[in-house]
PDB file of C-alpha atoms and ligand atoms in Angstrom:
ATOM      1  CA  UNK R  72      -8.824  12.267  26.823  1.00 57.00           C
ATOM      2  CA  UNK R  73      -7.411   8.731  26.582  1.00 58.00           C
ATOM      3  CA  UNK R  74     -10.636   7.372  28.101  1.00 55.00           C
ATOM      4  CA  UNK R  75     -12.781   9.282  25.610  1.00 50.00           C
ATOM      5  CA  UNK R  76     -10.773   7.894  22.678  1.00 47.00           C
ATOM      6  CA  UNK R  77     -11.017   4.347  24.111  1.00 47.00           C
ATOM      7  CA  UNK R  78     -14.780   4.743  24.559  1.00 48.00           C
ATOM      8  CA  UNK R  79     -15.113   6.072  20.999  1.00 42.00           C
ATOM      9  CA  UNK R  80     -13.126   3.153  19.563  1.00 43.00           C
ATOM     10  CA  UNK R  81     -15.366   0.747  21.506  1.00 43.00           C
ATOM     11  CA  UNK R  82     -18.576   2.387  20.213  1.00 45.00           C
ATOM     12  CA  UNK R  83     -17.337   2.385  16.587  1.00 45.00           C
ATOM     13  CA  UNK R  84     -16.118  -1.224  16.816  1.00 47.00           C
ATOM     14  CA  UNK R  85     -19.390  -2.518  18.280  1.00 41.00           C
ATOM     15  CA  UNK R  86     -21.489  -0.591  15.729  1.00 42.00           C
ATOM     16  CA  UNK R  87     -19.418  -1.968  12.827  1.00 44.00           C
ATOM     17  CA  UNK R  88     -19.821  -5.548  14.105  1.00 47.00           C
ATOM     18  CA  UNK R  89     -23.556  -4.981  14.614  1.00 47.00           C
ATOM     19  CA  UNK R  90     -23.890  -4.051  10.911  1.00 57.00           C
ATOM     20  CA  UNK R  91     -21.417  -6.641   9.565  1.00 68.00           C
ATOM     21  CA  UNK R  92     -23.417  -9.452   8.030  1.00 70.00           C
ATOM     22  CA  UNK R  93     -22.610 -12.977   9.067  1.00 94.00           C
ATOM     23  CA  UNK R  94     -23.737 -16.311   7.688  1.00 98.00           C
ATOM     24  CA  UNK R  95     -26.990 -17.491   9.281  1.00 98.00           C
ATOM     25  CA  UNK R  96     -26.745 -21.018  10.705  1.00 98.00           C
ATOM     26  CA  UNK R  97     -28.874 -23.144  10.743  1.00 98.00           C
ATOM     27  CA  UNK R  98     -29.986 -22.316   7.233  1.00 98.00           C
ATOM     28  CA  UNK R  99     -31.052 -23.955   3.975  1.00 98.00           C
ATOM     29  CA  UNK R 100     -29.797 -22.825   0.549  1.00 98.00           C
ATOM     30  CA  UNK R 101     -30.761 -23.623  -3.041  1.00 98.00           C
ATOM     31  CA  UNK R 102     -28.619 -22.740  -6.055  1.00 98.00           C
ATOM     32  CA  UNK R 103     -29.645 -22.050  -9.658  1.00 98.00           C
ATOM     33  CA  UNK R 104     -28.659 -25.621 -10.645  1.00 98.00           C
ATOM     34  CA  UNK R 105     -31.136 -27.116  -8.168  1.00 98.00           C
ATOM     35  CA  UNK R 106     -28.453 -28.191  -5.663  1.00 98.00           C
ATOM     36  CA  UNK R 107     -29.252 -27.919  -1.961  1.00 98.00           C
ATOM     37  CA  UNK R 108     -27.088 -27.056   1.033  1.00 98.00           C
ATOM     38  CA  UNK R 109     -28.075 -27.265   4.683  1.00 98.00           C
ATOM     39  CA  UNK R 110     -25.808 -25.635   7.256  1.00 98.00           C
ATOM     40  CA  UNK R 111     -26.055 -26.988  10.779  1.00 98.00           C
ATOM     41  CA  UNK R 112     -23.101 -25.835  12.895  1.00 98.00           C
ATOM     42  CA  UNK R 113     -20.859 -22.782  13.122  1.00 98.00           C
ATOM     43  CA  UNK R 114     -18.129 -21.994  15.639  1.00 98.00           C
ATOM     44  CA  UNK R 115     -17.468 -18.587  17.202  1.00 97.00           C
ATOM     45  CA  UNK R 116     -14.545 -18.219  14.754  1.00 97.00           C
ATOM     46  CA  UNK R 117     -16.780 -18.850  11.705  1.00 98.00           C
ATOM     47  CA  UNK R 118     -16.004 -22.465  10.807  1.00 98.00           C
ATOM     48  CA  UNK R 119     -19.201 -24.166   9.650  1.00 98.00           C
ATOM     49  CA  UNK R 120     -20.422 -27.608   8.599  1.00 98.00           C
ATOM     50  CA  UNK R 121     -23.420 -28.953   6.765  1.00 98.00           C
ATOM     51  CA  UNK R 122     -24.662 -31.231   4.016  1.00 98.00           C
ATOM     52  CA  UNK R 123     -24.761 -30.787   0.234  1.00 98.00           C
ATOM     53  CA  UNK R 124     -27.116 -32.422  -2.268  1.00 98.00           C
ATOM     54  CA  UNK R 125     -25.811 -32.159  -5.835  1.00 98.00           C
ATOM     55  CA  UNK R 126     -28.567 -31.916  -8.460  1.00 98.00           C
ATOM     56  CA  UNK R 127     -26.587 -29.992 -11.076  1.00 98.00           C
ATOM     57  CA  UNK R 128     -27.073 -31.399 -14.579  1.00 98.00           C
ATOM     58  CA  UNK R 129     -23.912 -32.548 -16.358  1.00 98.00           C
ATOM     59  CA  UNK R 130     -21.992 -33.498 -13.212  1.00 98.00           C
ATOM     60  CA  UNK R 131     -21.226 -36.783 -11.463  1.00 97.00           C
ATOM     61  CA  UNK R 132     -22.077 -37.612  -7.830  1.00 98.00           C
ATOM     62  CA  UNK R 133     -25.776 -36.853  -8.241  1.00 98.00           C
ATOM     63  CA  UNK R 134     -27.855 -37.207  -5.098  1.00 97.00           C
ATOM     64  CA  UNK R 135     -30.867 -39.483  -5.188  1.00 95.00           C
ATOM     65  CA  UNK R 136     -32.946 -41.030  -2.399  1.00 94.00           C
ATOM     66  CA  UNK R 137     -30.411 -43.890  -2.279  1.00 94.00           C
ATOM     67  CA  UNK R 138     -27.288 -41.719  -2.544  1.00 96.00           C
ATOM     68  CA  UNK R 139     -26.840 -39.741   0.688  1.00 97.00           C
ATOM     69  CA  UNK R 140     -25.653 -36.107   0.779  1.00 98.00           C
ATOM     70  CA  UNK R 141     -22.026 -34.984   0.873  1.00 98.00           C
ATOM     71  CA  UNK R 142     -20.390 -33.148   3.769  1.00 98.00           C
ATOM     72  CA  UNK R 143     -19.765 -29.431   3.347  1.00 98.00           C
ATOM     73  CA  UNK R 144     -17.218 -27.544   5.457  1.00 98.00           C
ATOM     74  CA  UNK R 145     -16.468 -23.869   5.283  1.00 98.00           C
ATOM     75  CA  UNK R 146     -15.509 -20.595   6.850  1.00 98.00           C
ATOM     76  CA  UNK R 147     -17.454 -17.330   7.105  1.00 98.00           C
ATOM     77  CA  UNK R 148     -16.046 -13.944   8.025  1.00 98.00           C
ATOM     78  CA  UNK R 149     -18.396 -10.998   7.673  1.00 97.00           C
ATOM     79  CA  UNK R 150     -19.827 -11.211   4.163  1.00 98.00           C
ATOM     80  CA  UNK R 151     -17.018 -13.467   2.861  1.00 98.00           C
ATOM     81  CA  UNK R 152     -17.899 -17.149   2.702  1.00 98.00           C
ATOM     82  CA  UNK R 153     -15.723 -20.060   1.537  1.00 98.00           C
ATOM     83  CA  UNK R 154     -16.801 -23.678   1.540  1.00 99.00           C
ATOM     84  CA  UNK R 155     -15.811 -27.018   0.060  1.00 99.00           C
ATOM     85  CA  UNK R 156     -17.262 -30.431  -0.722  1.00 99.00           C
ATOM     86  CA  UNK R 157     -15.125 -33.549  -1.142  1.00 98.00           C
ATOM     87  CA  UNK R 158     -17.212 -35.715  -3.467  1.00 98.00           C
ATOM     88  CA  UNK R 159     -17.016 -38.921  -1.481  1.00 98.00           C
ATOM     89  CA  UNK R 160     -19.942 -39.828   0.758  1.00 98.00           C
ATOM     90  CA  UNK R 161     -18.883 -43.427   1.378  1.00 98.00           C
ATOM     91  CA  UNK R 162     -21.406 -44.670  -1.198  1.00 98.00           C
ATOM     92  CA  UNK R 163     -20.186 -42.813  -4.267  1.00 98.00           C
ATOM     93  CA  UNK R 164     -16.668 -41.459  -4.700  1.00 98.00           C
ATOM     94  CA  UNK R 165     -16.058 -39.116  -7.635  1.00 98.00           C
ATOM     95  CA  UNK R 166     -12.434 -38.476  -6.593  1.00 98.00           C
ATOM     96  CA  UNK R 167     -13.025 -34.751  -6.898  1.00 98.00           C
ATOM     97  CA  UNK R 168     -13.494 -31.669  -4.786  1.00 98.00           C
ATOM     98  CA  UNK R 169     -15.206 -28.299  -5.233  1.00 98.00           C
ATOM     99  CA  UNK R 170     -14.267 -25.070  -3.474  1.00 99.00           C
ATOM    100  CA  UNK R 171     -16.741 -22.148  -3.573  1.00 99.00           C
ATOM    101  CA  UNK R 172     -15.730 -18.590  -2.641  1.00 98.00           C
ATOM    102  CA  UNK R 173     -18.349 -15.898  -2.386  1.00 98.00           C
ATOM    103  CA  UNK R 174     -20.081 -12.944  -0.859  1.00 98.00           C
ATOM    104  CA  UNK R 175     -23.245 -12.800   1.187  1.00 98.00           C
ATOM    105  CA  UNK R 176     -25.772 -10.073   0.402  1.00 98.00           C
ATOM    106  CA  UNK R 177     -29.003 -10.512   2.351  1.00 97.00           C
ATOM    107  CA  UNK R 178     -30.431 -13.902   1.424  1.00 98.00           C
ATOM    108  CA  UNK R 179     -28.187 -14.247  -1.645  1.00 98.00           C
ATOM    109  CA  UNK R 180     -24.789 -15.944  -1.625  1.00 98.00           C
ATOM    110  CA  UNK R 181     -22.966 -15.309  -4.913  1.00 98.00           C
ATOM    111  CA  UNK R 182     -20.015 -17.631  -5.487  1.00 99.00           C
ATOM    112  CA  UNK R 183     -17.302 -18.662  -7.881  1.00 99.00           C
ATOM    113  CA  UNK R 184     -16.173 -22.279  -7.737  1.00 99.00           C
ATOM    114  CA  UNK R 185     -13.419 -24.574  -8.908  1.00 98.00           C
ATOM    115  CA  UNK R 186     -13.839 -28.328  -9.331  1.00 98.00           C
ATOM    116  CA  UNK R 187     -10.642 -30.341  -9.247  1.00 98.00           C
ATOM    117  CA  UNK R 188      -9.978 -34.048  -9.423  1.00 98.00           C
ATOM    118  CA  UNK R 189      -7.613 -36.840 -10.348  1.00 90.00           C
ATOM    119  CA  UNK R 190      -6.683 -36.782 -14.007  1.00 91.00           C
ATOM    120  CA  UNK R 191      -9.120 -34.046 -15.011  1.00 94.00           C
ATOM    121  CA  UNK R 192      -8.507 -30.415 -15.905  1.00 97.00           C
ATOM    122  CA  UNK R 193      -9.996 -28.025 -13.326  1.00 98.00           C
ATOM    123  CA  UNK R 194     -13.487 -26.723 -14.129  1.00 98.00           C
ATOM    124  CA  UNK R 195     -14.651 -23.303 -12.940  1.00 98.00           C
ATOM    125  CA  UNK R 196     -18.066 -21.694 -12.744  1.00 98.00           C
ATOM    126  CA  UNK R 197     -20.439 -19.569 -10.727  1.00 98.00           C
ATOM    127  CA  UNK R 198     -23.262 -20.551  -8.387  1.00 99.00           C
ATOM    128  CA  UNK R 199     -25.844 -18.284  -6.798  1.00 98.00           C
ATOM    129  CA  UNK R 200     -27.440 -19.642  -3.644  1.00 98.00           C
ATOM    130  CA  UNK R 201     -30.707 -18.266  -2.272  1.00 98.00           C
ATOM    131  CA  UNK R 202     -31.515 -18.768   1.377  1.00 98.00           C
ATOM    132  CA  UNK R 203     -34.813 -20.658   1.805  1.00 98.00           C
ATOM    133  CA  UNK R 204     -34.892 -20.613   5.602  1.00 98.00           C
TER     134      UNK R 204
HETATM  135  C1  BTN Y1097     -18.023 -34.212  -9.967  1.00 51.73           C
HETATM  136  O1  BTN Y1097     -18.667 -34.034 -11.006  1.00 51.73           O
HETATM  137  O2  BTN Y1097     -16.839 -34.633  -9.994  1.00 51.73           O
HETATM  138  C2  BTN Y1097     -18.620 -33.996  -8.602  1.00 51.73           C
HETATM  139  C3  BTN Y1097     -19.857 -33.169  -8.594  1.00 51.73           C
HETATM  140  C4  BTN Y1097     -19.587 -31.703  -8.877  1.00 51.73           C
HETATM  141  C5  BTN Y1097     -20.844 -30.854  -8.818  1.00 51.73           C
HETATM  142  C6  BTN Y1097     -20.601 -29.411  -9.218  1.00 51.73           C
HETATM  143  S1  BTN Y1097     -19.814 -28.464  -7.944  1.00 51.73           S
HETATM  144  C7  BTN Y1097     -20.144 -26.958  -8.787  1.00 51.73           C
HETATM  145  C8  BTN Y1097     -21.510 -27.089  -9.427  1.00 51.73           C
HETATM  146  N1  BTN Y1097     -22.544 -26.631  -8.508  1.00 51.73           N
HETATM  147  C9  BTN Y1097     -23.297 -27.630  -8.048  1.00 51.73           C
HETATM  148  O3  BTN Y1097     -24.230 -27.499  -7.247  1.00 51.73           O
HETATM  149  N2  BTN Y1097     -22.900 -28.781  -8.581  1.00 51.73           N
HETATM  150  C10 BTN Y1097     -21.830 -28.600  -9.532  1.00 51.73           C
END
Protein backbone atom coordinates (compact mmCIF):
# COMPACT_ATOMS: atom_id res chain seq x y z
CA UNK A 1 0.00 0.00 0.00
CA UNK A 2 2.81 2.39 0.99
CA UNK A 3 4.52 1.71 -2.35
CA UNK A 4 1.33 2.42 -4.29
CA UNK A 5 0.87 5.76 -2.49
CA UNK A 6 4.54 6.67 -3.13
CA UNK A 7 4.16 5.78 -6.82
CA UNK A 8 0.96 7.84 -7.04
CA UNK A 9 2.61 10.87 -5.42
CA UNK A 10 5.50 10.54 -7.90
CA UNK A 11 3.14 10.37 -10.91
CA UNK A 12 1.09 13.38 -9.73
CA UNK A 13 4.22 15.42 -8.93
CA UNK A 14 5.84 14.74 -12.31
CA UNK A 15 2.61 15.50 -14.21
CA UNK A 16 2.16 18.81 -12.35
CA UNK A 17 5.75 19.85 -13.14
CA UNK A 18 5.28 18.82 -16.78
CA UNK A 19 2.31 21.22 -17.05
CA UNK A 20 3.79 24.02 -14.91
CA UNK A 21 4.96 26.76 -17.24
CA UNK A 22 8.46 28.06 -16.84
CA UNK A 23 10.21 31.04 -18.36
CA UNK A 24 11.83 30.20 -21.71
CA UNK A 25 15.51 31.15 -21.86
CA UNK A 26 17.05 32.20 -24.22
CA UNK A 27 14.21 34.45 -25.27
CA UNK A 28 13.50 37.96 -26.56
CA UNK A 29 10.66 40.15 -25.22
CA UNK A 30 9.09 43.43 -26.32
CA UNK A 31 6.78 45.50 -24.13
CA UNK A 32 4.00 47.91 -25.11
CA UNK A 33 6.35 50.89 -24.56
CA UNK A 34 8.81 49.58 -27.16
CA UNK A 35 11.38 48.41 -24.59
CA UNK A 36 13.30 45.21 -25.30
CA UNK A 37 14.57 42.46 -23.02
CA UNK A 38 16.82 39.57 -23.98
CA UNK A 39 17.24 36.72 -21.50
CA UNK A 40 20.39 34.66 -21.86
CA UNK A 41 20.98 32.51 -18.77
CA UNK A 42 18.87 30.71 -16.19
CA UNK A 43 19.96 28.44 -13.35
CA UNK A 44 18.22 25.22 -12.28
CA UNK A 45 16.73 27.21 -9.37
CA UNK A 46 15.23 29.86 -11.70
CA UNK A 47 17.65 32.77 -11.36
CA UNK A 48 18.05 34.45 -14.74
CA UNK A 49 20.08 37.22 -16.37
CA UNK A 50 19.81 39.26 -19.52
CA UNK A 51 19.89 42.71 -21.06
CA UNK A 52 17.28 45.48 -21.15
CA UNK A 53 16.90 48.27 -23.71
CA UNK A 54 14.68 51.09 -22.43
CA UNK A 55 12.69 52.84 -25.17
CA UNK A 56 9.77 53.97 -23.01
CA UNK A 57 8.77 57.58 -23.70
CA UNK A 58 8.91 59.93 -20.72
CA UNK A 59 11.70 58.11 -18.88
CA UNK A 60 15.43 58.70 -18.48
CA UNK A 61 18.18 56.20 -19.38
CA UNK A 62 17.01 55.79 -22.97
CA UNK A 63 18.98 53.31 -25.03
CA UNK A 64 20.49 54.48 -28.29
CA UNK A 65 23.21 52.99 -30.50
CA UNK A 66 25.78 54.77 -28.31
CA UNK A 67 24.16 53.96 -24.96
CA UNK A 68 24.53 50.23 -24.25
CA UNK A 69 21.78 48.11 -22.65
CA UNK A 70 21.25 47.66 -18.91
CA UNK A 71 21.64 44.37 -17.04
CA UNK A 72 18.47 42.57 -15.99
CA UNK A 73 18.44 39.97 -13.22
CA UNK A 74 15.46 38.00 -12.05
CA UNK A 75 13.85 34.89 -10.70
CA UNK A 76 11.22 32.61 -12.25
CA UNK A 77 9.18 29.99 -10.44
CA UNK A 78 6.41 28.35 -12.44
CA UNK A 79 4.38 31.19 -13.93
CA UNK A 80 5.65 33.78 -11.42
CA UNK A 81 8.42 36.01 -12.72
CA UNK A 82 10.25 38.83 -10.91
CA UNK A 83 13.05 40.87 -12.40
CA UNK A 84 14.93 44.11 -11.83
CA UNK A 85 17.07 46.63 -13.67
CA UNK A 86 19.50 48.98 -11.92
CA UNK A 87 19.67 51.96 -14.27
CA UNK A 88 23.43 52.26 -14.42
CA UNK A 89 25.24 50.76 -17.40
CA UNK A 90 28.57 52.47 -16.76
CA UNK A 91 27.82 55.07 -19.44
CA UNK A 92 24.62 56.55 -18.06
CA UNK A 93 23.58 56.37 -14.41
CA UNK A 94 20.02 57.40 -13.57
CA UNK A 95 20.43 56.47 -9.88
CA UNK A 96 17.22 54.48 -10.04
CA UNK A 97 15.97 50.93 -10.12
CA UNK A 98 12.86 49.17 -11.44
CA UNK A 99 11.41 45.93 -10.11
CA UNK A 100 8.80 44.09 -12.23
CA UNK A 101 6.59 41.33 -10.80
CA UNK A 102 4.36 39.33 -13.09
CA UNK A 103 2.76 36.22 -14.45
CA UNK A 104 3.59 34.25 -17.55
CA UNK A 105 0.72 33.07 -19.75
CA UNK A 106 1.95 31.51 -22.99
CA UNK A 107 3.99 34.14 -24.81
CA UNK A 108 2.64 36.99 -22.66
CA UNK A 109 4.30 38.24 -19.48
CA UNK A 110 2.00 40.65 -17.64
CA UNK A 111 3.77 42.71 -14.98
CA UNK A 112 3.40 45.46 -12.44
CA UNK A 113 6.48 47.56 -11.73
CA UNK A 114 7.85 50.07 -9.28
CA UNK A 115 10.57 52.59 -10.14
CA UNK A 116 12.50 53.96 -7.19
CA UNK A 117 15.42 56.34 -6.96
CA UNK A 118 17.31 58.91 -4.95
CA UNK A 119 15.17 61.89 -4.07
CA UNK A 120 12.18 60.90 -6.18
CA UNK A 121 8.79 59.53 -5.16
CA UNK A 122 8.28 55.93 -6.33
CA UNK A 123 6.47 55.53 -9.66
CA UNK A 124 4.34 52.47 -10.40
CA UNK A 125 2.87 51.10 -13.61
CA UNK A 126 2.17 48.04 -15.69
CA UNK A 127 4.10 46.51 -18.58
CA UNK A 128 3.01 43.69 -20.86
CA UNK A 129 5.83 41.83 -22.57
CA UNK A 130 5.26 39.66 -25.63
CA UNK A 131 7.76 36.95 -26.45
CA UNK A 132 9.25 37.46 -29.94
CA UNK A 133 11.46 34.38 -29.97
C1 LIG B 1 14.54 56.24 -14.98
O1 LIG B 1 13.72 56.92 -15.61
O2 LIG B 1 14.96 56.60 -13.85
C2 LIG B 1 15.13 54.96 -15.53
C3 LIG B 1 14.36 54.37 -16.66
C4 LIG B 1 13.05 53.76 -16.23
C5 LIG B 1 12.29 53.11 -17.38
C6 LIG B 1 10.92 52.60 -16.98
S1 LIG B 1 10.99 51.08 -16.07
C7 LIG B 1 9.26 50.85 -16.23
C8 LIG B 1 8.86 51.33 -17.61
N1 LIG B 1 8.95 50.24 -18.57
C9 LIG B 1 9.96 50.40 -19.43
O3 LIG B 1 10.25 49.61 -20.33
N2 LIG B 1 10.60 51.54 -19.18
C10 LIG B 1 9.98 52.28 -18.11
